[in-house]
Coordinates of C-alpha atoms and ligand atoms in Angstrom, one line a residue:
M146 CA -4.8 3.9 21.8
K147 CA -1.3 3.6 21.0
P148 CA -0.6 5.7 17.9
L149 CA 0.1 3.4 13.7
P150 CA 2.8 5.1 12.0
C151 CA 2.1 7.6 8.9
P152 CA 1.7 4.5 6.3
I153 CA 4.0 7.5 3.9
C154 CA 5.8 8.8 7.3
R155 CA 6.6 6.8 9.2
K156 CA 6.0 9.2 11.9
A157 CA 3.1 8.6 14.7
V158 CA -0.1 9.0 14.2
D159 CA -2.8 9.8 16.7
W160 CA -6.2 8.0 15.7
E161 CA -7.6 9.6 18.5
T162 CA -6.7 13.5 17.1
N163 CA -5.9 13.5 13.8
P164 CA -8.0 14.4 11.4
H165 CA -6.0 13.2 8.7
R166 CA -5.5 9.2 9.9
P167 CA -3.9 6.9 9.0
F168 CA -1.7 9.7 8.1
C169 CA -0.4 12.2 10.0
S170 CA -1.1 15.4 8.2
N171 CA -2.8 16.4 5.4
R172 CA 0.5 16.4 3.2
C173 CA 1.0 13.0 3.9
R174 CA -2.5 12.4 2.9
T175 CA -2.6 14.4 -0.9
L176 CA 1.0 12.2 -1.2
D177 CA -0.7 8.6 -0.7
L178 CA -3.8 10.6 -3.1
G179 CA -0.9 10.9 -5.8
A180 CA 0.4 8.2 -5.3
W181 CA -2.1 5.8 -6.9
A182 CA -2.9 8.5 -9.5
S183 CA 0.1 7.7 -10.1
E184 CA -0.4 4.5 -10.0
S185 CA 2.8 3.6 -8.3
Y186 CA 0.9 2.1 -5.7
R187 CA -1.4 -0.4 -7.7
V188 CA -0.7 -3.6 -7.1
P189 CA 0.5 -5.7 -10.1
E190 CA -1.5 -8.0 -11.3
A191 CA 0.0 -11.2 -11.4
P192 CA 1.4 -13.4 -14.6
E193 CA -1.3 -16.2 -15.1
D194 CA 2.0 -17.8 -16.9
E195 CA 4.4 -17.6 -13.6
D196 CA 2.2 -20.6 -12.0
G197 CA 2.5 -23.6 -14.0
E198 CA 5.5 -25.8 -12.1
G199 CA 2.5 -28.5 -10.8
W200 CA 2.4 -29.3 -14.4
S201 CA 5.2 -27.6 -16.8
E202 CA 7.4 -30.2 -19.5
E203 CA 10.3 -31.2 -17.0
N204 CA 13.0 -33.1 -19.7
P205 CA 14.4 -36.3 -17.4
Ligands
ZN167 ZN1 3.3 11.3 7.3

């Protein structure tokens, strides 16, 4: 199985032997959890206002 990059530091992770996968180490896993906790990883909710191109009022 080919190694995949750690989502935190991009270091190659051996998925067969690394218990911290998909992270390369417990440190990166902790960092990721910390990112979730601080909500910096949170997917921002798209404001519905931005998707009004179809029927927006246009002046000729
Ligand atoms: Zn890492």
